[in-house]
Short mmCIF file of C-alpha atoms and ligand atoms in Angstrom, two decimals:
data_model
loop_
_atom_site.label_atom_id
_atom_site.label_comp_id
_atom_site.label_asym_id
_atom_site.label_seq_id
_atom_site.Cartn_x
_atom_site.Cartn_y
_atom_site.Cartn_z
CA MET A 221 -52.32 40.08 10.97
CA ALA A 222 -51.21 36.27 9.70
CA ILE A 223 -54.45 33.90 10.01
CA LYS A 224 -52.81 31.04 11.46
CA GLN A 225 -55.71 28.15 10.20
CA ASP A 226 -54.03 25.97 7.50
CA PHE A 227 -56.04 26.59 3.91
CA ILE A 228 -55.99 23.83 1.33
CA LYS A 229 -54.83 25.70 -1.89
CA PRO A 230 -57.85 25.66 -4.12
CA MET A 231 -55.94 26.07 -7.80
CA THR A 232 -52.41 26.05 -8.17
CA TRP A 233 -50.57 26.99 -11.55
CA GLN A 234 -48.41 23.99 -12.13
CA GLY A 235 -46.60 25.59 -15.36
CA ASP A 236 -48.37 23.34 -17.72
CA SER A 237 -51.77 22.06 -16.00
CA ILE A 238 -53.61 23.81 -13.25
CA LYS A 239 -54.20 21.65 -10.24
CA LEU A 240 -58.09 22.32 -8.76
CA LEU A 241 -59.41 20.83 -5.59
CA ASN A 242 -62.70 19.15 -7.07
CA GLN A 243 -65.33 20.48 -5.06
CA GLN A 244 -67.64 18.14 -6.18
CA LYS A 245 -66.07 15.48 -4.22
CA LEU A 246 -66.66 17.27 -0.81
CA PRO A 247 -66.83 16.35 1.93
CA ASN A 248 -66.29 13.01 1.65
CA GLU A 249 -63.07 13.30 -0.18
CA ILE A 250 -60.38 15.14 -0.72
CA GLU A 251 -59.62 15.39 -4.71
CA PHE A 252 -57.29 17.43 -6.87
CA ILE A 253 -57.83 17.06 -10.59
CA PHE A 254 -54.92 18.55 -13.19
CA LEU A 255 -56.37 20.74 -15.97
CA THR A 256 -54.59 20.49 -19.08
CA SER A 257 -56.95 22.27 -21.50
CA ILE A 258 -59.23 25.28 -21.59
CA GLU A 259 -61.90 22.65 -22.45
CA GLN A 260 -61.39 21.24 -19.17
CA VAL A 261 -61.11 24.60 -17.32
CA TRP A 262 -64.50 25.37 -18.90
CA ASP A 263 -66.13 22.08 -18.01
CA SER A 264 -64.90 22.71 -14.19
CA ILE A 265 -66.19 25.90 -14.19
CA HIS A 266 -69.66 24.80 -15.71
CA SER A 267 -69.69 21.65 -13.67
CA LEU A 268 -69.09 23.81 -10.21
CA LYS A 269 -65.52 21.35 -9.75
CA VAL A 270 -64.60 24.89 -8.75
CA ARG A 271 -67.02 27.24 -7.90
CA GLY A 272 -67.07 30.72 -5.87
CA ALA A 273 -66.81 34.27 -8.04
CA PRO A 274 -63.10 34.81 -6.99
CA ALA A 275 -62.18 31.34 -7.64
CA ILE A 276 -64.09 31.00 -10.73
CA GLY A 277 -61.92 34.01 -11.95
CA ILE A 278 -58.89 33.08 -10.81
CA THR A 279 -59.15 29.63 -12.31
CA ALA A 280 -60.66 31.22 -15.80
CA ALA A 281 -57.20 32.94 -15.85
CA TYR A 282 -54.88 30.36 -15.44
CA GLY A 283 -57.12 28.37 -18.21
CA LEU A 284 -56.57 31.27 -20.65
CA ALA A 285 -52.87 31.61 -20.01
CA LEU A 286 -52.75 27.70 -20.34
CA TRP A 287 -54.21 28.25 -23.42
CA GLY A 288 -51.81 30.92 -24.41
CA LEU A 289 -48.64 28.80 -23.76
CA GLN A 290 -50.28 25.94 -25.72
CA SER A 291 -50.99 28.03 -29.13
CA ASN A 292 -48.87 28.04 -31.83
CA TYR A 293 -49.19 31.78 -33.98
CA ASP A 294 -46.71 33.81 -35.94
CA SER A 295 -47.85 36.77 -35.23
CA ALA A 296 -48.73 38.80 -31.90
CA THR A 297 -51.81 40.08 -33.88
CA GLU A 298 -53.41 37.01 -34.92
CA PHE A 299 -52.53 35.64 -31.05
CA ARG A 300 -54.18 38.48 -29.79
CA HIS A 301 -57.53 38.23 -32.08
CA GLU A 302 -57.35 34.22 -30.95
CA LEU A 303 -57.61 35.50 -27.32
CA THR A 304 -60.70 37.26 -27.62
CA LYS A 305 -62.18 34.36 -29.08
CA GLN A 306 -61.13 32.27 -25.88
CA PHE A 307 -62.06 34.77 -23.75
CA ASP A 308 -65.57 34.73 -25.31
CA TYR A 309 -65.75 30.80 -25.24
CA LEU A 310 -64.42 30.82 -21.03
CA VAL A 311 -67.10 33.36 -20.22
CA SER A 312 -69.91 31.70 -21.35
CA SER A 313 -69.03 28.81 -18.92
CA ARG A 314 -71.02 30.64 -15.81
CA PRO A 315 -73.13 33.88 -16.79
CA THR A 316 -73.48 35.85 -13.41
CA ALA A 317 -70.42 35.85 -11.22
CA VAL A 318 -68.58 39.24 -13.02
CA ASN A 319 -65.31 38.02 -11.30
CA LEU A 320 -64.80 35.81 -14.21
CA TYR A 321 -65.08 38.56 -16.70
CA TRP A 322 -63.16 40.43 -14.72
CA ALA A 323 -60.27 38.17 -14.36
CA LEU A 324 -60.23 37.63 -18.11
CA GLU A 325 -60.32 40.98 -19.16
CA ARG A 326 -57.24 41.92 -17.05
CA LEU A 327 -55.64 39.30 -18.83
CA VAL A 328 -56.77 40.37 -22.32
CA ASN A 329 -55.28 43.91 -21.58
CA SER A 330 -52.30 43.04 -19.86
CA VAL A 331 -51.06 41.97 -23.41
CA LYS A 332 -52.17 44.77 -25.66
CA TYR A 333 -49.18 46.27 -26.24
CA VAL A 334 -46.97 43.21 -26.05
CA GLU A 335 -45.24 42.85 -29.45
CA ASP A 336 -44.17 39.44 -29.36
CA VAL A 337 -45.61 35.89 -29.22
CA GLY A 338 -43.29 34.76 -26.71
CA GLY A 339 -43.97 38.11 -24.57
CA ILE A 340 -47.29 37.61 -24.68
CA LYS A 341 -47.35 33.83 -23.69
CA GLU A 342 -45.25 35.26 -20.68
CA THR A 343 -47.18 37.95 -19.88
CA LEU A 344 -50.52 35.78 -19.53
CA VAL A 345 -49.16 33.91 -16.96
CA LYS A 346 -47.78 36.61 -14.84
CA GLU A 347 -51.09 38.25 -14.99
CA ALA A 348 -53.18 34.83 -13.72
CA VAL A 349 -50.81 34.35 -11.26
CA LEU A 350 -50.67 38.01 -9.63
CA ILE A 351 -54.36 37.69 -10.01
CA GLN A 352 -54.23 34.76 -7.45
CA GLU A 353 -51.92 36.98 -5.56
CA GLU A 354 -53.81 39.65 -5.06
CA ASP A 355 -56.87 37.56 -4.00
CA GLU A 356 -55.23 36.34 -1.01
CA ARG A 357 -54.52 39.99 0.35
CA THR A 358 -58.09 40.82 -0.75
CA CYS A 359 -59.92 38.26 1.33
CA ARG A 360 -57.70 38.72 4.41
CA ALA A 361 -58.53 42.74 4.29
CA ILE A 362 -62.26 41.84 3.92
CA GLY A 363 -62.37 39.43 6.90
CA GLU A 364 -60.43 41.83 8.64
CA ASN A 365 -63.01 44.56 7.63
CA GLY A 366 -66.16 42.29 8.40
CA PHE A 367 -64.78 41.20 11.83
CA SER A 368 -64.74 44.86 12.35
CA LEU A 369 -68.57 45.03 12.54
CA PHE A 370 -69.41 42.01 15.23
CA PRO A 371 -69.98 42.42 18.52
CA ASP A 372 -68.20 40.54 21.27
CA ASN A 373 -69.18 36.78 21.22
CA PRO A 374 -71.00 37.07 18.06
CA THR A 375 -73.70 34.36 16.49
CA ILE A 376 -73.92 35.24 12.89
CA LEU A 377 -75.55 33.29 10.07
CA THR A 378 -74.49 32.38 6.52
CA HIS A 379 -74.99 30.93 3.54
CA CYS A 380 -73.84 29.25 0.56
CA ASN A 381 -69.96 29.01 0.63
CA THR A 382 -67.69 32.05 0.61
CA GLY A 383 -64.64 30.80 1.87
CA GLY A 384 -61.07 29.55 1.28
CA ILE A 385 -62.31 27.25 -1.27
CA ALA A 386 -64.64 30.04 -3.24
CA THR A 387 -61.74 32.28 -3.57
CA SER A 388 -57.74 31.82 -3.26
CA LYS A 389 -57.62 31.37 0.76
CA TYR A 390 -59.47 32.93 3.67
CA GLY A 391 -62.59 33.70 1.52
CA THR A 392 -64.80 36.70 1.80
CA ALA A 393 -67.62 36.39 4.28
CA LEU A 394 -66.14 33.16 5.82
CA GLY A 395 -62.84 35.50 5.95
CA ALA A 396 -64.09 37.74 8.87
CA PHE A 397 -64.99 34.27 10.85
CA TYR A 398 -61.15 33.20 10.18
CA VAL A 399 -60.11 36.89 11.72
CA ALA A 400 -62.90 36.09 14.70
CA LYS A 401 -61.17 32.53 15.70
CA GLU A 402 -57.61 34.33 15.15
CA LYS A 403 -58.50 37.21 17.41
CA GLY A 404 -60.30 34.60 20.00
CA ALA A 405 -63.56 35.53 19.86
CA ASN A 406 -66.45 33.02 21.12
CA LEU A 407 -67.74 32.99 17.73
CA SER A 408 -71.01 30.53 16.68
CA VAL A 409 -71.94 30.19 13.37
CA PHE A 410 -74.93 28.98 11.61
CA ALA A 411 -74.63 27.76 8.15
CA THR A 412 -77.78 27.22 6.06
CA GLU A 413 -77.29 23.70 4.00
CA THR A 414 -78.04 25.59 0.72
CA ARG A 415 -80.09 23.89 -1.51
CA PRO A 416 -79.97 22.72 -4.71
CA VAL A 417 -76.41 21.59 -4.40
CA LEU A 418 -75.54 22.24 -0.97
CA GLN A 419 -72.95 24.42 -0.70
CA GLY A 420 -73.66 25.42 2.76
CA SER A 421 -73.42 21.58 4.03
CA ARG A 422 -70.58 20.27 1.68
CA LEU A 423 -68.34 23.10 1.78
CA THR A 424 -69.09 25.51 4.36
CA ALA A 425 -69.90 23.23 7.68
CA TRP A 426 -66.55 21.07 6.51
CA GLU A 427 -64.55 24.16 5.87
CA LEU A 428 -65.34 25.73 9.38
CA GLN A 429 -65.14 22.33 10.86
CA GLN A 430 -61.80 21.74 9.68
CA ALA A 431 -61.02 25.41 11.30
CA GLY A 432 -62.39 24.76 14.40
CA VAL A 433 -65.26 27.46 14.42
CA ASP A 434 -68.34 26.55 16.01
CA VAL A 435 -70.82 25.69 13.31
CA THR A 436 -74.00 24.58 13.34
CA LEU A 437 -75.93 23.44 10.10
CA ILE A 438 -79.27 24.00 9.43
CA THR A 439 -81.74 23.20 6.41
CA ASP A 440 -82.57 26.59 4.44
CA ASN A 441 -86.44 26.60 5.73
CA MET A 442 -84.89 26.91 9.35
CA ALA A 443 -83.30 29.92 9.00
CA ALA A 444 -86.66 32.19 9.82
CA HIS A 445 -86.94 30.11 13.28
CA VAL A 446 -83.44 30.13 14.30
CA MET A 447 -82.76 33.90 13.00
CA LYS A 448 -86.31 34.52 15.58
CA ASN A 449 -85.03 32.88 18.45
CA LYS A 450 -81.21 32.09 18.24
CA LYS A 451 -80.09 35.80 19.09
CA ILE A 452 -78.44 36.04 15.45
CA ASP A 453 -76.34 39.24 15.70
CA ALA A 454 -76.01 39.50 11.90
CA VAL A 455 -76.02 37.85 8.52
CA ILE A 456 -73.19 37.76 6.16
CA VAL A 457 -72.93 36.64 3.04
CA GLY A 458 -70.65 36.73 -0.29
CA ALA A 459 -71.71 38.26 -3.95
CA ASP A 460 -71.40 37.42 -7.40
CA ARG A 461 -72.22 40.81 -8.83
CA ILE A 462 -72.78 44.03 -6.98
CA ALA A 463 -74.92 46.51 -9.39
CA ALA A 464 -73.72 50.67 -9.76
CA ASN A 465 -77.01 51.02 -6.96
CA GLY A 466 -75.75 48.18 -4.74
CA ASP A 467 -78.21 45.71 -6.20
CA THR A 468 -76.42 42.28 -4.84
CA ALA A 469 -76.90 39.18 -6.85
CA ASN A 470 -75.83 36.01 -4.84
CA LYS A 471 -76.41 32.53 -4.27
CA ILE A 472 -80.54 31.63 -4.78
CA GLY A 473 -81.68 32.08 -1.31
CA THR A 474 -79.90 35.46 0.06
CA LEU A 475 -82.83 37.32 -1.03
CA GLY A 476 -84.95 35.32 1.39
CA LEU A 477 -82.81 35.93 4.08
CA ALA A 478 -82.38 39.59 3.75
CA LEU A 479 -85.94 39.98 3.79
CA LEU A 480 -86.37 38.05 7.16
CA ALA A 481 -83.37 40.02 8.41
CA LYS A 482 -85.45 43.13 7.66
CA ALA A 483 -88.55 42.08 9.48
CA LEU A 484 -86.68 40.73 12.76
CA ASN A 485 -84.09 43.90 12.38
CA ILE A 486 -81.03 42.21 12.17
CA PRO A 487 -77.85 43.51 10.07
CA PHE A 488 -77.44 41.99 6.62
CA TYR A 489 -73.67 42.40 5.45
CA VAL A 490 -72.70 41.45 1.88
CA ALA A 491 -68.72 40.83 1.87
CA ALA A 492 -67.17 41.02 -1.55
CA PRO A 493 -63.86 42.04 -3.00
CA LEU A 494 -64.22 45.13 -5.34
CA SER A 495 -63.94 42.98 -8.21
CA THR A 496 -67.12 41.79 -7.99
CA ILE A 497 -68.58 45.35 -8.51
CA ASP A 498 -69.67 45.86 -11.75
CA LEU A 499 -70.24 49.55 -12.26
CA THR A 500 -71.40 49.07 -15.95
CA VAL A 501 -74.70 47.38 -14.51
CA GLN A 502 -77.20 50.36 -13.25
CA ASP A 503 -79.15 47.73 -11.03
CA GLY A 504 -80.09 44.27 -10.15
CA ASN A 505 -82.22 44.15 -13.19
CA GLY A 506 -78.90 44.37 -15.51
CA ILE A 507 -77.88 41.02 -14.20
CA THR A 508 -78.14 37.68 -15.81
CA ILE A 509 -79.55 35.23 -13.43
CA GLU A 510 -77.93 31.76 -14.50
CA GLU A 511 -80.77 28.78 -14.59
CA ARG A 512 -79.13 25.36 -13.84
CA SER A 513 -80.15 21.70 -14.91
CA SER A 514 -83.35 20.23 -13.40
CA GLU A 515 -81.39 17.43 -12.41
CA GLU A 516 -80.11 19.74 -9.32
CA VAL A 517 -83.53 19.93 -7.70
CA THR A 518 -84.77 16.44 -8.85
CA HIS A 519 -81.89 14.50 -7.76
CA ILE A 520 -79.50 14.70 -4.65
CA ALA A 521 -76.13 12.79 -4.90
CA GLY A 522 -77.49 11.26 -8.02
CA THR A 523 -80.66 9.84 -6.56
CA ARG A 524 -83.95 11.10 -7.68
CA ILE A 525 -85.91 12.73 -5.08
CA ALA A 526 -89.09 14.31 -7.32
CA PRO A 527 -91.25 12.62 -9.99
CA GLU A 528 -89.96 11.43 -13.17
CA ASN A 529 -90.56 14.89 -15.88
CA VAL A 530 -91.80 17.12 -13.07
CA LYS A 531 -91.41 20.41 -14.43
CA VAL A 532 -88.73 22.32 -12.56
CA TYR A 533 -87.49 26.34 -12.21
CA ASN A 534 -83.89 26.36 -11.16
CA PRO A 535 -82.20 30.20 -10.85
CA ALA A 536 -78.94 29.90 -9.14
CA PHE A 537 -79.04 33.37 -7.97
CA ASP A 538 -81.33 36.09 -6.89
CA VAL A 539 -80.72 40.08 -6.46
CA THR A 540 -81.11 41.66 -3.32
CA PRO A 541 -81.70 45.04 -3.47
CA ASN A 542 -79.82 47.43 -1.83
CA HIS A 543 -82.24 48.66 0.58
CA LEU A 544 -82.00 45.44 2.66
CA ILE A 545 -78.45 45.40 2.66
CA THR A 546 -77.00 47.28 6.03
CA ALA A 547 -73.48 47.53 4.41
CA ILE A 548 -70.71 46.20 1.90
CA ILE A 549 -67.47 45.01 3.50
CA THR A 550 -64.58 45.13 0.51
CA GLU A 551 -60.71 45.20 0.95
CA LYS A 552 -60.93 48.74 1.03
CA GLY A 553 -63.30 49.44 3.64
CA VAL A 554 -66.97 48.87 4.49
CA VAL A 555 -69.69 51.05 2.48
CA GLU A 556 -72.69 51.85 4.09
CA GLY A 557 -75.97 54.52 2.87
CA SER A 558 -75.94 55.73 -0.51
CA TYR A 559 -74.46 52.98 -2.49
CA LEU A 560 -74.79 54.48 -6.27
CA GLU A 561 -71.94 57.20 -4.73
CA SER A 562 -70.03 55.41 -2.15
CA LEU A 563 -69.32 52.48 -4.73
CA LYS A 564 -68.19 54.29 -7.26
CA GLU A 565 -65.85 56.09 -5.02
CA ILE A 566 -64.34 53.16 -3.07
CA LYS A 567 -64.10 51.01 -6.89
O1 LIG B 25 -72.98 28.93 -7.64
P1 LIG B 25 -71.84 29.00 -6.89
O2 LIG B 25 -71.45 27.89 -5.69
O3 LIG B 25 -70.48 29.47 -7.74
O4 LIG B 25 -72.41 30.25 -6.03
C1 LIG B 25 -71.35 30.84 -5.24
C2 LIG B 25 -71.93 31.94 -4.47
O5 LIG B 25 -72.89 32.50 -4.34
C3 LIG B 25 -70.57 32.61 -3.63
O6 LIG B 25 -71.99 33.21 -2.41
C4 LIG B 25 -70.02 33.93 -3.95
O7 LIG B 25 -69.85 33.43 -5.45
C5 LIG B 25 -69.38 34.16 -3.21
S1 LIG B 25 -67.96 33.25 -3.24
C6 LIG B 25 -66.52 34.21 -2.18
#
C-alpha cells in the first residue's frame, strides 16, 4: 500500500557527501547540511543533528562508506584493518541505539571477502544504500502492522519522535499513524513534548502537523492526567534496543508511560525494526544507557533555566521491562507473550 504523504528525505547519499536534514533546527528551519568527512558524521550523530535509531544507523553506514571512498590503501587487508578502527570510532558516537552497531557491522561484513580496494569501496557504498532502501520497506510494514492493532477512531499517545525523520521514511510508531491517515481512520494523537531535548514538540508535533494528522501536544507531566481522562486507546513508542527477553530501552520517560499504561489498563506497544532487537543482550540490565551533557537539562534553546553549578543527572534512555509491554510490532509481524522465544523466532 502506498502512503501518499510527502516525506522529507532525512539523509541522501550524494556520491561524495551525505545530505542530512539538521534536526536541531526544527521546527523553525528546514536546513540541510552536507557531511564530507567521517568526523562530521560522528559529530552529527553525537550532537543529535540526526537522531532516532534507524536514522543513526543509516547515516553512520554512509559515514563509513564515505571514509572508505576517501581512503588510499594499497592492499585490501590493510583497508579492512583500518575499516574496523573506523567502525569503533563511529560506534562510539552514541551507545544505546543498537541500529548504529548493526548497520556498521553489515558494512564491515559485506567486504569480508572482497579482494581488491576498488571493490571494497564500491561494496561499502552499495551496502549503505541498500540499508536505507530496506529501511523504507521495513518502516512501511511496521506501520501497517501497528495500525492493525488500533481500534476504530483511535486516540493514541506517543513519546519522543519515531517518524519519517527518525528513519529513512514513514517511521516506526508514527508509521502506524500515517497508515491510519491513509486508510481514512479518524485518528487523534497526543504527543508528549519529551524533555530534555523536546523531540516530541520540536519533531513529532511538527511532523504530524505537516502530514495533517490530528495531534495535540502535552508536557510530559500531563501524561497521567491525559491517559486517565482522555480515553487513550493505546500508547505506542519506538525503541533503541530490545533485549532478548523483550526489555526495551527507549527515550527517557518511556518507562513512566508503561507503568501508567499498566495501572490504567491501556495497551502499551513498542514498534521497532528487527534490527533494533539485540539477541546478544539477555535483558535490560545489559543495555548501556547514554548519559548526556547537563546543558540539555539546565538550558532550553540556549537559555539557562536552572541555577549555575546545580548537580544534574541526564540519562537519555530508560528500560521498560518486558511484562509492561503488551506487544512488540516489527516488520515481520506482531510479537506478544513470551518474548524470549518469540523474538528469537521472528529475528
Ligand atoms: O535520543 P534520540 O532522539 O535519538 O532518541 C530516539 C528515541 O528514543 C526513539 O524513540 C527511538 O530511537 C526510535 S526512532 C524510530
